[in-house]
Amino acid sequence: MKLNWGTGIVLAFIVFISFIMYFIITMNVNDKYDHDLVTEDYYGEELVYQNDIEKLKNSKKLTENIGYEKTAEGLKIVFPKNLEYKKITGKVFLYRPSNKQLDFESIISLSNPYLLIPNNRLVDGRWNIKIDWQYNGISYLYKKSINY
């Protein structure tokens, strides 16, 4: 059988379309390629982002900011020592970029100048931590990407 230009072009189109169909089906079926948005209400979050900017500015004005350390018990979030820790309120949100089911939020209720997140709540890998906290009526925000 002789291969002419018309047959070659049709075969090239068939191979190209087959590759594209394979690619589309693989991306839709394989869980390895399943990624979620950072937040479900993306546009609603964007509208209140100016508040976050103000809270971040307040955090930069502090003489000492929040710190963290990995201990045998878990992740220890240490609040500034010059503040009275019993007056600190707010929320801690830990976001796992690779698995939405591991995300969790915790309310800040301190009996020590630090907050301990136990090891059983955290899986090794990358976490985005967001601490939205208040002290004496002023709101602060701490954001950090950590490897646990």
PDB file of C-alpha atoms in Angstrom:
ATOM      1  CA  MET A   1       0.000   0.000   0.000  1.00  0.00           C
ATOM      2  CA  LYS A   2       1.245   3.386  -0.974  1.00  0.00           C
ATOM      3  CA  LEU A   3       1.079   6.248   1.579  1.00  0.00           C
ATOM      4  CA  ASN A   4       0.144   9.600   0.062  1.00  0.00           C
ATOM      5  CA  TRP A   5      -0.172  13.094   1.577  1.00  0.00           C
ATOM      6  CA  GLY A   6      -3.878  12.800   2.330  1.00  0.00           C
ATOM      7  CA  THR A   7      -3.488   9.500   4.186  1.00  0.00           C
ATOM      8  CA  GLY A   8      -0.505  10.860   6.156  1.00  0.00           C
ATOM      9  CA  ILE A   9      -2.440  13.950   7.269  1.00  0.00           C
ATOM     10  CA  VAL A  10      -5.451  11.859   8.349  1.00  0.00           C
ATOM     11  CA  LEU A  11      -3.190   9.480  10.310  1.00  0.00           C
ATOM     12  CA  ALA A  12      -1.417  12.447  11.967  1.00  0.00           C
ATOM     13  CA  PHE A  13      -4.801  13.871  13.022  1.00  0.00           C
ATOM     14  CA  ILE A  14      -5.915  10.494  14.398  1.00  0.00           C
ATOM     15  CA  VAL A  15      -2.687  10.115  16.418  1.00  0.00           C
ATOM     16  CA  PHE A  16      -2.942  13.682  17.735  1.00  0.00           C
ATOM     17  CA  ILE A  17      -6.612  13.347  18.711  1.00  0.00           C
ATOM     18  CA  SER A  18      -5.881   9.981  20.373  1.00  0.00           C
ATOM     19  CA  PHE A  19      -3.102  11.569  22.451  1.00  0.00           C
ATOM     20  CA  ILE A  20      -5.340  14.455  23.521  1.00  0.00           C
ATOM     21  CA  MET A  21      -8.176  12.066  24.463  1.00  0.00           C
ATOM     22  CA  TYR A  22      -5.762   9.891  26.465  1.00  0.00           C
ATOM     23  CA  PHE A  23      -4.471  13.000  28.256  1.00  0.00           C
ATOM     24  CA  ILE A  24      -7.985  14.282  29.099  1.00  0.00           C
ATOM     25  CA  ILE A  25      -9.216  10.904  30.349  1.00  0.00           C
ATOM     26  CA  THR A  26      -6.075  10.363  32.453  1.00  0.00           C
ATOM     27  CA  MET A  27      -6.377  13.798  34.085  1.00  0.00           C
ATOM     28  CA  ASN A  28     -10.064  13.269  34.927  1.00  0.00           C
ATOM     29  CA  VAL A  29      -9.861   9.703  36.210  1.00  0.00           C
ATOM     30  CA  ASN A  30      -6.533   9.535  38.082  1.00  0.00           C
ATOM     31  CA  ASP A  31      -6.720  10.810  41.702  1.00  0.00           C
ATOM     32  CA  LYS A  32      -3.051  11.774  41.542  1.00  0.00           C
ATOM     33  CA  TYR A  33      -4.024  14.801  39.441  1.00  0.00           C
ATOM     34  CA  ASP A  34      -6.970  15.858  41.629  1.00  0.00           C
ATOM     35  CA  HIS A  35      -6.335  19.305  43.142  1.00  0.00           C
ATOM     36  CA  ASP A  36      -8.706  21.512  45.103  1.00  0.00           C
ATOM     37  CA  LEU A  37      -8.945  25.247  45.366  1.00  0.00           C
ATOM     38  CA  VAL A  38      -7.349  26.819  48.421  1.00  0.00           C
ATOM     39  CA  THR A  39     -10.806  27.785  49.627  1.00  0.00           C
ATOM     40  CA  GLU A  40     -14.325  26.964  48.485  1.00  0.00           C
ATOM     41  CA  ASP A  41     -15.511  30.590  48.693  1.00  0.00           C
ATOM     42  CA  TYR A  42     -12.581  32.091  46.813  1.00  0.00           C
ATOM     43  CA  TYR A  43     -14.296  35.320  45.722  1.00  0.00           C
ATOM     44  CA  GLY A  44     -15.845  35.955  49.135  1.00  0.00           C
ATOM     45  CA  GLU A  45     -12.413  35.559  50.725  1.00  0.00           C
ATOM     46  CA  GLU A  46     -10.961  38.006  48.215  1.00  0.00           C
ATOM     47  CA  LEU A  47     -13.440  40.713  49.243  1.00  0.00           C
ATOM     48  CA  VAL A  48     -12.305  40.644  52.900  1.00  0.00           C
ATOM     49  CA  TYR A  49      -8.599  40.439  52.063  1.00  0.00           C
ATOM     50  CA  GLN A  50      -8.053  44.105  52.977  1.00  0.00           C
ATOM     51  CA  ASN A  51      -8.819  43.161  56.605  1.00  0.00           C
ATOM     52  CA  ASP A  52      -6.032  40.575  56.446  1.00  0.00           C
ATOM     53  CA  ILE A  53      -3.624  43.216  55.138  1.00  0.00           C
ATOM     54  CA  GLU A  54      -4.438  45.471  58.108  1.00  0.00           C
ATOM     55  CA  LYS A  55      -3.942  42.583  60.549  1.00  0.00           C
ATOM     56  CA  LEU A  56      -0.572  41.751  58.966  1.00  0.00           C
ATOM     57  CA  LYS A  57       0.483  45.408  59.362  1.00  0.00           C
ATOM     58  CA  ASN A  58      -0.483  45.232  63.050  1.00  0.00           C
ATOM     59  CA  SER A  59       1.631  42.084  63.420  1.00  0.00           C
ATOM     60  CA  LYS A  60       4.673  43.822  61.941  1.00  0.00           C
ATOM     61  CA  LYS A  61       4.368  46.568  64.580  1.00  0.00           C
ATOM     62  CA  LEU A  62       4.851  44.036  67.396  1.00  0.00           C
ATOM     63  CA  THR A  63       8.264  43.933  69.051  1.00  0.00           C
ATOM     64  CA  GLU A  64       8.070  40.135  69.073  1.00  0.00           C
ATOM     65  CA  ASN A  65       5.840  38.048  66.811  1.00  0.00           C
ATOM     66  CA  ILE A  66       4.519  34.503  67.066  1.00  0.00           C
ATOM     67  CA  GLY A  67       7.033  31.676  66.764  1.00  0.00           C
ATOM     68  CA  TYR A  68       6.736  27.920  66.448  1.00  0.00           C
ATOM     69  CA  GLU A  69       8.797  24.843  67.108  1.00  0.00           C
ATOM     70  CA  LYS A  70       8.409  21.121  66.515  1.00  0.00           C
ATOM     71  CA  THR A  71       8.543  19.162  69.769  1.00  0.00           C
ATOM     72  CA  ALA A  72       8.062  15.500  70.692  1.00  0.00           C
ATOM     73  CA  GLU A  73       4.445  16.252  71.676  1.00  0.00           C
ATOM     74  CA  GLY A  74       3.556  18.199  68.524  1.00  0.00           C
ATOM     75  CA  LEU A  75       3.711  21.691  67.040  1.00  0.00           C
ATOM     76  CA  LYS A  76       4.207  24.327  69.717  1.00  0.00           C
ATOM     77  CA  ILE A  77       2.986  27.810  68.742  1.00  0.00           C
ATOM     78  CA  VAL A  78       4.610  30.362  71.046  1.00  0.00           C
ATOM     79  CA  PHE A  79       2.946  33.749  71.509  1.00  0.00           C
ATOM     80  CA  PRO A  80       4.924  36.926  72.307  1.00  0.00           C
ATOM     81  CA  LYS A  81       6.286  36.906  75.855  1.00  0.00           C
ATOM     82  CA  ASN A  82       5.597  40.594  76.454  1.00  0.00           C
ATOM     83  CA  LEU A  83       1.806  40.055  76.109  1.00  0.00           C
ATOM     84  CA  GLU A  84      -0.506  38.725  78.790  1.00  0.00           C
ATOM     85  CA  TYR A  85      -1.380  35.353  77.225  1.00  0.00           C
ATOM     86  CA  LYS A  86      -4.759  34.999  79.001  1.00  0.00           C
ATOM     87  CA  LYS A  87      -6.087  37.982  77.014  1.00  0.00           C
ATOM     88  CA  ILE A  88      -5.203  36.420  73.647  1.00  0.00           C
ATOM     89  CA  THR A  89      -8.152  35.032  71.638  1.00  0.00           C
ATOM     90  CA  GLY A  90      -8.618  33.890  68.066  1.00  0.00           C
ATOM     91  CA  LYS A  91      -8.310  30.912  65.736  1.00  0.00           C
ATOM     92  CA  VAL A  92      -5.557  28.766  64.282  1.00  0.00           C
ATOM     93  CA  PHE A  93      -6.162  27.293  60.832  1.00  0.00           C
ATOM     94  CA  LEU A  94      -3.866  24.639  59.387  1.00  0.00           C
ATOM     95  CA  TYR A  95      -4.223  24.014  55.664  1.00  0.00           C
ATOM     96  CA  ARG A  96      -2.717  20.998  53.942  1.00  0.00           C
ATOM     97  CA  PRO A  97      -2.278  21.821  50.219  1.00  0.00           C
ATOM     98  CA  SER A  98      -2.111  18.180  49.155  1.00  0.00           C
ATOM     99  CA  ASN A  99      -5.145  16.863  51.069  1.00  0.00           C
ATOM    100  CA  LYS A 100      -8.252  18.863  51.929  1.00  0.00           C
ATOM    101  CA  GLN A 101      -9.425  16.249  54.461  1.00  0.00           C
ATOM    102  CA  LEU A 102      -6.457  17.012  56.761  1.00  0.00           C
ATOM    103  CA  ASP A 103      -7.301  20.726  57.120  1.00  0.00           C
ATOM    104  CA  PHE A 104      -8.505  21.809  60.548  1.00  0.00           C
ATOM    105  CA  GLU A 105      -9.229  24.855  62.649  1.00  0.00           C
ATOM    106  CA  SER A 106      -8.690  25.298  66.366  1.00  0.00           C
ATOM    107  CA  ILE A 107      -9.812  28.029  68.758  1.00  0.00           C
ATOM    108  CA  ILE A 108      -7.109  29.727  70.809  1.00  0.00           C
ATOM    109  CA  SER A 109      -7.680  29.164  74.499  1.00  0.00           C
ATOM    110  CA  LEU A 110      -4.422  29.579  76.371  1.00  0.00           C
ATOM    111  CA  SER A 111      -3.468  28.370  79.834  1.00  0.00           C
ATOM    112  CA  ASN A 112       0.235  28.739  78.930  1.00  0.00           C
ATOM    113  CA  PRO A 113       2.041  31.273  76.728  1.00  0.00           C
ATOM    114  CA  TYR A 114       1.949  28.693  73.938  1.00  0.00           C
ATOM    115  CA  LEU A 115      -0.557  26.536  72.062  1.00  0.00           C
ATOM    116  CA  LEU A 116       0.280  22.873  71.460  1.00  0.00           C
ATOM    117  CA  ILE A 117      -1.128  21.076  68.433  1.00  0.00           C
ATOM    118  CA  PRO A 118      -0.686  17.340  69.067  1.00  0.00           C
ATOM    119  CA  ASN A 119       1.269  15.070  66.727  1.00  0.00           C
ATOM    120  CA  ASN A 120      -1.788  12.936  65.954  1.00  0.00           C
ATOM    121  CA  ARG A 121      -3.429  15.930  64.203  1.00  0.00           C
ATOM    122  CA  LEU A 122      -0.442  16.575  61.925  1.00  0.00           C
ATOM    123  CA  VAL A 123       1.002  14.474  59.116  1.00  0.00           C
ATOM    124  CA  ASP A 124       4.576  14.942  57.911  1.00  0.00           C
ATOM    125  CA  GLY A 125       4.874  17.346  55.008  1.00  0.00           C
ATOM    126  CA  ARG A 126       3.983  20.896  54.072  1.00  0.00           C
ATOM    127  CA  TRP A 127       1.371  22.880  56.001  1.00  0.00           C
ATOM    128  CA  ASN A 128       0.173  26.456  55.669  1.00  0.00           C
ATOM    129  CA  ILE A 129      -0.559  27.906  59.086  1.00  0.00           C
ATOM    130  CA  LYS A 130      -2.777  30.953  59.580  1.00  0.00           C
ATOM    131  CA  ILE A 131      -3.259  32.391  63.074  1.00  0.00           C
ATOM    132  CA  ASP A 132      -5.942  35.079  63.297  1.00  0.00           C
ATOM    133  CA  TRP A 133      -5.718  36.455  66.833  1.00  0.00           C
ATOM    134  CA  GLN A 134      -6.740  39.423  68.946  1.00  0.00           C
ATOM    135  CA  TYR A 135      -5.191  41.124  71.961  1.00  0.00           C
ATOM    136  CA  ASN A 136      -6.758  44.111  73.748  1.00  0.00           C
ATOM    137  CA  GLY A 137      -9.155  44.755  70.845  1.00  0.00           C
ATOM    138  CA  ILE A 138      -6.433  44.788  68.179  1.00  0.00           C
ATOM    139  CA  SER A 139      -6.466  42.076  65.525  1.00  0.00           C
ATOM    140  CA  TYR A 140      -3.305  40.392  64.284  1.00  0.00           C
ATOM    141  CA  LEU A 141      -2.554  37.809  61.621  1.00  0.00           C
ATOM    142  CA  TYR A 142       0.337  35.370  61.295  1.00  0.00           C
ATOM    143  CA  LYS A 143       0.836  33.320  58.112  1.00  0.00           C
ATOM    144  CA  LYS A 144       3.587  30.839  57.485  1.00  0.00           C
ATOM    145  CA  SER A 145       4.317  27.776  55.333  1.00  0.00           C
ATOM    146  CA  ILE A 146       5.971  25.083  57.407  1.00  0.00           C
ATOM    147  CA  ASN A 147       7.350  21.613  56.837  1.00  0.00           C
ATOM    148  CA  TYR A 148       6.390  19.293  59.644  1.00  0.00           C
TER     149      TYR A 148
END
